[in-house]
Short mmCIF file of C-alpha atoms and ligand atoms in Angstrom, two decimals:
data_model
loop_
_atom_site.label_atom_id
_atom_site.label_comp_id
_atom_site.label_asym_id
_atom_site.label_seq_id
_atom_site.Cartn_x
_atom_site.Cartn_y
_atom_site.Cartn_z
CA MET A 1 99.05 172.86 83.66
CA LEU A 2 97.10 172.47 86.91
CA THR A 3 98.65 173.98 90.04
CA LEU A 4 96.81 174.62 93.29
CA GLY A 5 98.59 177.92 94.02
CA GLY A 6 98.26 177.46 97.77
CA CYS A 7 94.53 176.61 97.61
CA LYS A 8 93.48 173.59 99.68
CA PRO A 9 90.11 172.53 98.22
CA LYS A 10 88.14 170.28 100.55
CA SER A 11 86.25 168.42 97.83
CA LEU A 12 87.41 166.18 95.01
CA TYR A 13 85.55 165.11 91.87
CA LEU A 14 86.88 162.26 89.71
CA HIS A 15 85.48 161.81 86.19
CA ILE A 16 85.23 158.37 84.60
CA PRO A 17 84.32 159.03 80.95
CA PHE A 18 83.27 155.55 79.81
CA CYS A 19 79.69 154.46 79.06
CA THR A 20 78.29 151.24 77.67
CA THR A 21 76.39 153.11 74.95
CA ARG A 22 75.39 156.74 74.43
CA CYS A 23 71.98 157.94 75.68
CA SER A 24 70.10 160.03 73.10
CA TYR A 25 69.90 163.16 75.31
CA CYS A 26 73.45 163.10 76.70
CA SER A 27 75.82 166.03 76.25
CA PHE A 28 78.41 164.96 78.87
CA TYR A 29 81.83 163.87 77.76
CA SER A 30 81.90 160.08 77.61
CA GLU A 31 83.10 157.41 75.21
CA PRO A 32 81.64 153.97 74.44
CA GLU A 33 83.70 151.69 76.67
CA THR A 34 84.15 148.89 74.13
CA ASN A 35 86.21 151.19 71.85
CA TRP A 36 88.50 152.13 74.75
CA LYS A 37 89.16 148.85 76.52
CA GLY A 38 92.95 149.27 76.23
CA PHE A 39 92.88 152.77 77.72
CA ARG A 40 91.00 152.09 80.90
CA GLU A 41 94.03 150.97 82.90
CA ALA A 42 96.20 153.83 81.57
CA TYR A 43 93.43 156.28 82.45
CA VAL A 44 93.11 154.95 86.00
CA SER A 45 96.84 154.94 86.43
CA ARG A 46 97.27 158.64 85.50
CA LEU A 47 94.31 159.60 87.71
CA GLU A 48 95.79 157.64 90.60
CA GLN A 49 99.12 159.46 90.23
CA GLU A 50 97.49 162.90 90.08
CA ILE A 51 95.41 162.10 93.17
CA ALA A 52 98.50 161.04 95.13
CA VAL A 53 100.25 164.35 94.38
CA VAL A 54 97.25 166.58 95.25
CA VAL A 55 96.50 164.69 98.47
CA GLN A 56 100.06 165.39 99.62
CA GLU A 57 99.54 169.08 98.87
CA THR A 58 96.03 169.49 100.32
CA GLY A 59 96.22 167.02 103.20
CA GLY A 60 93.10 165.22 101.91
CA PHE A 61 89.45 165.94 101.11
CA GLU A 62 86.25 166.04 103.16
CA THR A 63 84.00 164.91 100.30
CA ILE A 64 84.77 162.84 97.21
CA PHE A 65 82.48 162.19 94.24
CA ILE A 66 83.24 159.67 91.48
CA GLY A 67 81.00 160.41 88.52
CA GLY A 68 80.81 159.92 84.81
CA GLY A 69 80.13 158.55 82.36
CA ASN A 70 79.70 155.40 84.30
CA PRO A 71 82.19 154.57 87.08
CA GLY A 72 80.72 151.04 86.92
CA SER A 73 82.69 150.61 83.68
CA LEU A 74 85.82 150.26 85.83
CA THR A 75 86.51 147.20 87.97
CA CYS A 76 86.07 147.21 91.73
CA GLU A 77 89.85 146.89 92.03
CA GLN A 78 90.47 149.99 89.85
CA LEU A 79 87.92 152.04 91.80
CA SER A 80 89.45 150.86 95.10
CA ARG A 81 92.87 152.08 93.97
CA LEU A 82 91.51 155.55 93.15
CA LEU A 83 89.70 155.76 96.47
CA LEU A 84 92.61 154.46 98.52
CA ALA A 85 94.76 157.18 96.94
CA ALA A 86 92.14 159.88 97.64
CA ARG A 87 90.82 158.96 101.10
CA SER A 88 92.12 160.50 104.28
CA THR A 89 90.96 160.60 107.89
CA GLN A 90 89.08 163.86 107.31
CA CYS A 91 86.88 162.29 104.61
CA ARG A 92 83.20 162.24 105.67
CA GLU A 93 81.32 161.47 102.44
CA VAL A 94 82.30 159.46 99.36
CA THR A 95 79.71 159.17 96.60
CA ILE A 96 79.91 156.88 93.60
CA GLU A 97 77.60 156.97 90.59
CA MET A 98 76.59 153.66 89.06
CA ASN A 99 74.43 152.81 86.07
CA PRO A 100 71.81 150.12 86.80
CA ASP A 101 72.91 147.81 83.97
CA THR A 102 76.48 147.47 85.23
CA PHE A 103 75.86 147.51 88.99
CA SER A 104 76.44 144.19 90.73
CA GLU A 105 77.61 142.65 94.01
CA ALA A 106 81.12 142.72 92.56
CA PHE A 107 81.22 146.35 93.79
CA PHE A 108 80.14 145.55 97.35
CA PRO A 109 83.76 145.46 98.68
CA LEU A 110 83.80 149.26 98.13
CA PHE A 111 81.01 149.55 100.71
CA GLU A 112 82.33 146.83 102.99
CA GLN A 113 85.74 148.52 103.21
CA LYS A 114 84.04 151.92 103.84
CA LEU A 115 85.69 153.35 100.72
CA VAL A 116 82.23 154.52 99.57
CA THR A 117 79.49 155.88 101.85
CA ARG A 118 76.90 156.92 99.27
CA LEU A 119 75.58 155.31 96.09
CA SER A 120 73.92 157.44 93.41
CA MET A 121 72.11 155.68 90.59
CA GLY A 122 70.53 157.00 87.40
CA ILE A 123 67.19 155.21 87.13
CA GLN A 124 65.62 157.98 84.98
CA SER A 125 62.37 156.15 84.15
CA MET A 126 60.42 153.06 85.17
CA ASP A 127 58.77 152.68 81.77
CA GLU A 128 60.30 150.27 79.23
CA GLU A 129 59.28 152.26 76.16
CA VAL A 130 60.47 155.60 77.62
CA LEU A 131 63.83 154.03 78.55
CA ARG A 132 64.17 152.80 74.98
CA GLN A 133 63.32 156.26 73.58
CA LEU A 134 66.01 157.79 75.81
CA GLY A 135 68.55 155.32 74.45
CA ARG A 136 69.26 154.05 77.96
CA ASN A 137 71.25 150.89 78.12
CA ALA A 138 69.29 149.74 81.19
CA THR A 139 65.94 148.02 80.79
CA LEU A 140 63.13 148.14 83.34
CA GLU A 141 64.33 144.76 84.61
CA ASP A 142 67.86 146.20 85.11
CA ASN A 143 66.40 149.14 87.04
CA LEU A 144 64.35 146.86 89.31
CA GLN A 145 67.32 144.58 90.00
CA ALA A 146 69.65 147.51 90.65
CA ILE A 147 67.25 149.11 93.15
CA ALA A 148 66.95 145.79 95.02
CA LEU A 149 70.75 145.40 95.07
CA ALA A 150 71.27 148.98 96.25
CA LYS A 151 68.83 148.37 99.08
CA LYS A 152 70.70 145.22 100.02
CA ALA A 153 73.97 147.21 100.10
CA ARG A 154 72.37 149.77 102.40
CA GLU A 155 71.07 147.06 104.74
CA GLN A 156 74.43 145.28 104.86
CA TYR A 157 76.81 148.24 104.96
CA GLY A 158 74.77 151.28 106.03
CA ILE A 159 75.46 153.33 102.89
CA ASP A 160 73.18 156.20 101.81
CA LEU A 161 71.17 155.87 98.60
CA SER A 162 70.25 158.43 95.97
CA PHE A 163 68.35 157.88 92.72
CA ASP A 164 68.10 160.16 89.68
CA VAL A 165 64.68 160.31 88.05
CA MET A 166 63.82 162.27 84.89
CA ALA A 167 60.54 163.98 84.06
CA ALA A 168 58.91 165.64 81.04
CA LEU A 169 60.05 162.73 78.89
CA PRO A 170 58.73 162.01 75.38
CA GLY A 171 55.71 159.74 75.63
CA GLN A 172 55.37 160.32 79.38
CA THR A 173 52.12 161.53 80.99
CA MET A 174 51.84 163.29 84.33
CA GLN A 175 50.39 160.10 85.81
CA MET A 176 53.38 158.08 84.56
CA ALA A 177 55.86 160.60 86.01
CA LEU A 178 54.10 160.53 89.40
CA GLN A 179 54.05 156.75 89.29
CA ASP A 180 57.82 156.63 88.61
CA ILE A 181 58.48 158.66 91.76
CA GLU A 182 56.14 156.50 93.82
CA THR A 183 57.72 153.29 92.55
CA VAL A 184 61.34 154.35 93.05
CA VAL A 185 60.63 155.70 96.55
CA SER A 186 58.57 152.73 97.71
CA LEU A 187 60.99 150.10 96.35
CA SER A 188 64.20 151.80 97.48
CA GLU A 189 63.21 153.87 100.55
CA ALA A 190 66.06 156.13 99.39
CA GLY A 191 67.11 159.07 101.53
CA HIS A 192 67.81 161.23 98.47
CA ILE A 193 66.13 161.79 95.11
CA SER A 194 67.36 163.98 92.24
CA LEU A 195 64.62 164.99 89.82
CA TYR A 196 65.52 166.55 86.48
CA CYS A 197 63.40 167.67 83.55
CA LEU A 198 64.65 166.45 80.20
CA THR A 199 66.50 169.22 78.37
CA VAL A 200 67.24 169.08 74.67
CA GLU A 201 70.95 169.81 74.28
CA GLU A 202 72.35 170.89 70.94
CA GLY A 203 74.29 168.22 69.05
CA THR A 204 72.54 165.27 70.70
CA GLU A 205 70.58 162.55 68.95
CA LEU A 206 67.50 163.79 70.81
CA ALA A 207 67.95 167.31 69.37
CA ARG A 208 68.18 165.85 65.85
CA ASN A 209 65.05 163.74 66.40
CA VAL A 210 63.14 166.73 67.82
CA SER A 211 64.10 168.93 64.86
CA LYS A 212 62.95 166.17 62.44
CA ARG A 213 59.68 166.07 64.51
CA GLU A 214 60.22 162.39 65.19
CA VAL A 215 60.11 163.06 68.95
CA GLN A 216 57.81 165.47 70.77
CA VAL A 217 58.94 167.15 73.98
CA TRP A 218 56.95 168.94 76.69
CA ASP A 219 56.36 172.70 76.38
CA ASP A 220 57.32 175.13 79.21
CA ASP A 221 53.82 175.42 80.71
CA GLY A 222 53.39 171.65 80.73
CA GLN A 223 56.79 171.22 82.41
CA ARG A 224 55.94 173.77 85.10
CA GLU A 225 52.63 172.07 85.87
CA LEU A 226 54.32 168.68 85.96
CA LEU A 227 57.09 169.88 88.28
CA GLN A 228 54.58 171.44 90.67
CA SER A 229 52.84 168.08 91.07
CA LEU A 230 56.06 166.07 91.41
CA TRP A 231 57.58 168.51 93.92
CA ALA A 232 54.39 168.41 95.99
CA ARG A 233 54.34 164.59 95.92
CA LEU A 234 57.97 164.35 97.04
CA GLY A 235 57.14 166.73 99.91
CA GLN A 236 54.26 164.46 100.97
CA LEU A 237 56.64 161.50 100.87
CA GLY A 238 58.86 163.21 103.47
CA TYR A 239 61.57 164.79 101.30
CA GLU A 240 62.84 168.31 101.89
CA HIS A 241 63.22 170.24 98.63
CA TYR A 242 66.67 171.62 99.45
CA GLU A 243 67.86 172.47 95.93
CA VAL A 244 65.98 173.07 92.68
CA SER A 245 66.48 169.47 91.51
CA ASN A 246 67.29 167.71 94.80
CA PHE A 247 65.25 166.26 97.64
CA ALA A 248 66.44 164.71 100.87
CA ARG A 249 65.05 163.05 103.94
CA GLU A 250 66.58 164.17 107.22
CA GLY A 251 70.38 163.78 107.30
CA ASN A 252 70.59 162.77 103.63
CA VAL A 253 71.63 165.94 101.77
CA CYS A 254 74.57 165.56 99.38
CA ASN A 255 77.41 167.42 101.13
CA HIS A 256 79.59 167.27 98.04
CA ASN A 257 77.05 169.08 95.88
CA LEU A 258 76.48 171.68 98.62
CA VAL A 259 80.11 172.67 98.07
CA TYR A 260 79.26 173.55 94.43
CA TRP A 261 76.11 175.46 95.38
CA ASP A 262 77.91 177.42 98.12
CA LEU A 263 80.62 178.21 95.53
CA ASN A 264 83.31 176.74 97.74
CA THR A 265 86.51 175.36 96.29
CA TYR A 266 86.70 171.91 94.71
CA LEU A 267 89.13 170.05 92.53
CA GLY A 268 88.08 167.99 89.50
CA LEU A 269 90.48 165.44 88.01
CA GLY A 270 90.07 163.39 84.85
CA SER A 271 89.17 164.10 81.24
CA SER A 272 86.59 166.97 81.03
CA ALA A 273 86.52 167.52 84.83
CA ALA A 274 86.07 171.09 86.12
CA SER A 275 87.58 172.77 89.21
CA PHE A 276 86.94 175.96 91.14
CA LEU A 277 89.86 177.26 93.19
CA HIS A 278 90.59 180.38 95.18
CA SER A 279 93.76 181.77 96.71
CA GLY A 280 94.59 185.30 97.89
CA ASN A 281 92.53 187.68 95.74
CA GLU A 282 92.25 185.30 92.82
CA SER A 283 89.47 182.82 91.91
CA TRP A 284 89.71 180.60 88.90
CA HIS A 285 88.29 177.60 87.06
CA TYR A 286 90.25 174.78 85.54
CA SER A 287 88.69 172.71 82.77
CA GLN A 288 90.38 169.51 81.64
CA ASN A 289 90.37 169.59 77.86
CA GLN A 290 92.24 166.43 76.90
CA ASP A 291 90.18 163.65 75.40
CA LEU A 292 90.45 160.21 76.86
CA LYS A 293 93.43 159.13 74.77
CA ASP A 294 95.43 162.33 75.36
CA PHE A 295 94.65 162.19 79.07
CA ALA A 296 95.69 158.57 79.36
CA GLU A 297 98.94 159.23 77.48
CA GLY A 298 99.61 162.77 78.77
CA ALA A 299 102.01 163.98 81.43
CA LEU A 300 100.58 164.59 84.91
CA PHE A 301 98.50 167.78 85.35
CA THR A 302 98.67 168.75 81.66
CA GLY A 303 95.52 169.65 79.69
CA TYR A 304 93.93 171.77 82.43
CA ASP A 305 93.01 175.25 81.07
CA LYS A 306 92.83 178.07 83.59
CA GLU A 307 90.20 180.81 83.47
CA ILE A 308 90.58 183.62 86.05
CA LEU A 309 87.27 185.10 87.19
CA SER A 310 86.75 188.85 87.56
CA SER A 311 85.02 190.04 90.76
CA GLU A 312 81.82 190.60 88.73
CA GLN A 313 81.92 187.08 87.27
CA LEU A 314 82.49 185.67 90.73
CA MET A 315 79.45 187.47 92.11
CA GLU A 316 77.32 186.32 89.15
CA GLU A 317 78.33 182.71 89.73
CA TYR A 318 77.64 183.05 93.43
CA LEU A 319 74.10 184.38 92.83
CA MET A 320 73.44 181.66 90.29
CA MET A 321 74.54 178.87 92.61
CA ALA A 322 73.36 180.13 96.01
CA LEU A 323 69.82 180.86 94.85
CA ARG A 324 69.43 177.23 93.76
CA THR A 325 69.22 176.08 97.40
CA ASN A 326 66.71 176.65 100.15
CA ARG A 327 69.54 178.15 102.24
CA GLY A 328 69.54 181.07 99.78
CA ILE A 329 71.87 184.00 100.36
CA GLU A 330 72.94 184.83 103.88
CA LYS A 331 73.44 188.61 103.71
CA LYS A 332 76.26 188.75 106.28
CA HIS A 333 78.13 186.02 104.38
CA PHE A 334 77.59 187.96 101.13
CA SER A 335 79.05 191.18 102.54
CA ASP A 336 81.99 189.31 104.11
CA ARG A 337 82.71 187.63 100.79
CA PHE A 338 82.24 190.55 98.40
CA LEU A 339 82.76 193.55 100.75
CA LEU A 340 79.43 194.98 99.53
CA ASP A 341 76.02 195.28 101.16
CA PHE A 342 73.44 192.93 99.59
CA ASP A 343 70.44 195.22 100.24
CA SER A 344 72.16 198.34 98.86
CA LEU A 345 72.95 196.48 95.65
CA PHE A 346 69.74 194.55 95.04
CA SER A 347 66.79 195.98 97.04
CA ASN A 348 65.50 198.01 94.05
CA THR A 349 65.49 194.97 91.78
CA ILE A 350 63.91 192.78 94.46
CA ALA A 351 61.15 195.36 94.96
CA HIS A 352 60.14 194.77 91.32
CA LEU A 353 60.04 190.96 91.57
CA ASP A 354 56.79 189.08 92.20
CA PRO A 355 56.56 188.70 96.03
CA LEU A 356 55.53 185.06 95.52
CA TRP A 357 59.03 184.35 94.16
CA TYR A 358 61.08 184.97 97.31
CA ASN A 359 61.40 185.51 101.06
CA ASN A 360 63.50 188.52 101.99
CA THR A 361 64.39 189.14 105.64
CA SER A 362 67.00 191.35 107.29
CA HIS A 363 69.54 188.50 107.13
CA LEU A 364 68.40 186.19 104.31
CA PHE A 365 67.24 186.28 100.66
CA VAL A 366 65.85 182.95 99.52
CA LEU A 367 63.69 181.86 96.59
CA THR A 368 60.42 179.97 97.00
CA GLU A 369 59.46 176.98 94.84
CA VAL A 370 57.44 179.41 92.69
CA GLY A 371 60.61 181.50 92.33
CA TRP A 372 62.65 178.44 91.33
CA MET A 373 60.32 178.01 88.35
CA VAL A 374 61.75 181.32 87.03
CA LEU A 375 65.23 181.02 88.54
CA ASP A 376 67.09 182.10 85.37
CA GLU A 377 65.03 185.25 85.01
CA ILE A 378 65.56 186.26 88.66
CA VAL A 379 69.32 185.64 88.48
CA LEU A 380 69.54 187.63 85.23
CA ARG A 381 67.71 190.60 86.75
CA LEU A 382 69.98 190.57 89.82
CA CYS A 383 73.12 190.22 87.69
CA LEU A 384 72.14 193.32 85.70
CA GLN A 385 72.51 195.27 88.96
CA ILE A 386 76.14 194.25 89.48
CA PRO A 387 78.26 197.36 88.76
CA GLN A 388 80.83 196.88 85.97
CA PRO A 389 83.50 197.15 87.20
CA LEU A 390 82.56 196.22 90.74
CA ASP A 391 83.12 199.28 92.91
CA ARG A 392 83.61 198.39 96.55
CA HIS A 393 83.94 201.95 97.87
S1 LIG B 1 74.91 156.91 81.06
FE1 LIG B 1 74.98 159.10 81.63
S2 LIG B 1 76.98 159.86 80.90
FE2 LIG B 1 76.59 157.87 79.89
S3 LIG B 1 75.66 158.38 77.92
FE3 LIG B 1 73.97 158.04 79.38
S4 LIG B 1 73.52 160.07 80.26
FE4 LIG B 1 75.52 160.20 79.25
#
């Protein structure tokens, strides 16, 4: 049972777990929408009721993100209802994800009525054959039309645009990956780009095809070389690399995602949504474990499992998230949050890291792009220095 326990999270995530079809690499929770037609309204209705209760308790949210799945599988009217329930005067950013194949002018009222300020679209590739290999429902033609429509929405309603692009895809060359970036940027003039390398997740169709050797994926060295080139190109195109996978032109960072990376509190509602909450001396996660049917038919706030974090787990999560951004770790903030001195804990470990991986000043520890290439290794080495149990005296 989800309860806020006095916490007033400033960010809200809403999960819409319907997709037209399943992409071969996808490990997110989503269901093919055609099988669940009858449940969409019940799903929206429960979500709407949960939102109304939490808004009363929190007083509203500063950022809202509707993701999926594909929020475009709902109607404009259903999305409006969710947003009308969630919005308040303090809201400064509302992002909605849309898949190119279902995006249309039918959703423009969301922008016109200022219910949405930011549109995020998964383009992934601008190559027909690669899109097919990924099992994307969108064709190249869908992607081109969706980019043109998104640009029209920005011109008419002043919304911000973000596009997801994938790299290190089967059948893709470095030249093709660079060309994808160039094409998406030049056609959309987007303020924000998210760039992800394809990862092979267990249990996916892609993983099965890779193990049968029907699909070949990039090796680690190839991926690193590719990322170096793509990151450099995005820099030349005027984007600040502000998080490992995210790039923004001035004034276009995603404030909602910064909440995750700063490990601030957020609430996630909907099947499979996750939350991070904090109150008094306790921090905890909620994960929503009901499938679509149980969620749609369940009582309000049921199905959320609570996991309380120890002080050590909290510090590990903080290191993992904060080092993803180019803000890095502000040492004063670290000592205020954990009542421990950053340098006393980690200076020995840092002294043994490659100096090309980081910048370390009296007030800041931040990773370089070279460091981001080995982010997991750096975080692991720092985490090994966290005393178990954490001794603050
Ligand atoms: S559209 Fe997104 S959530 Fe849906 S199957 Fe594809 S990758 Fe997964």
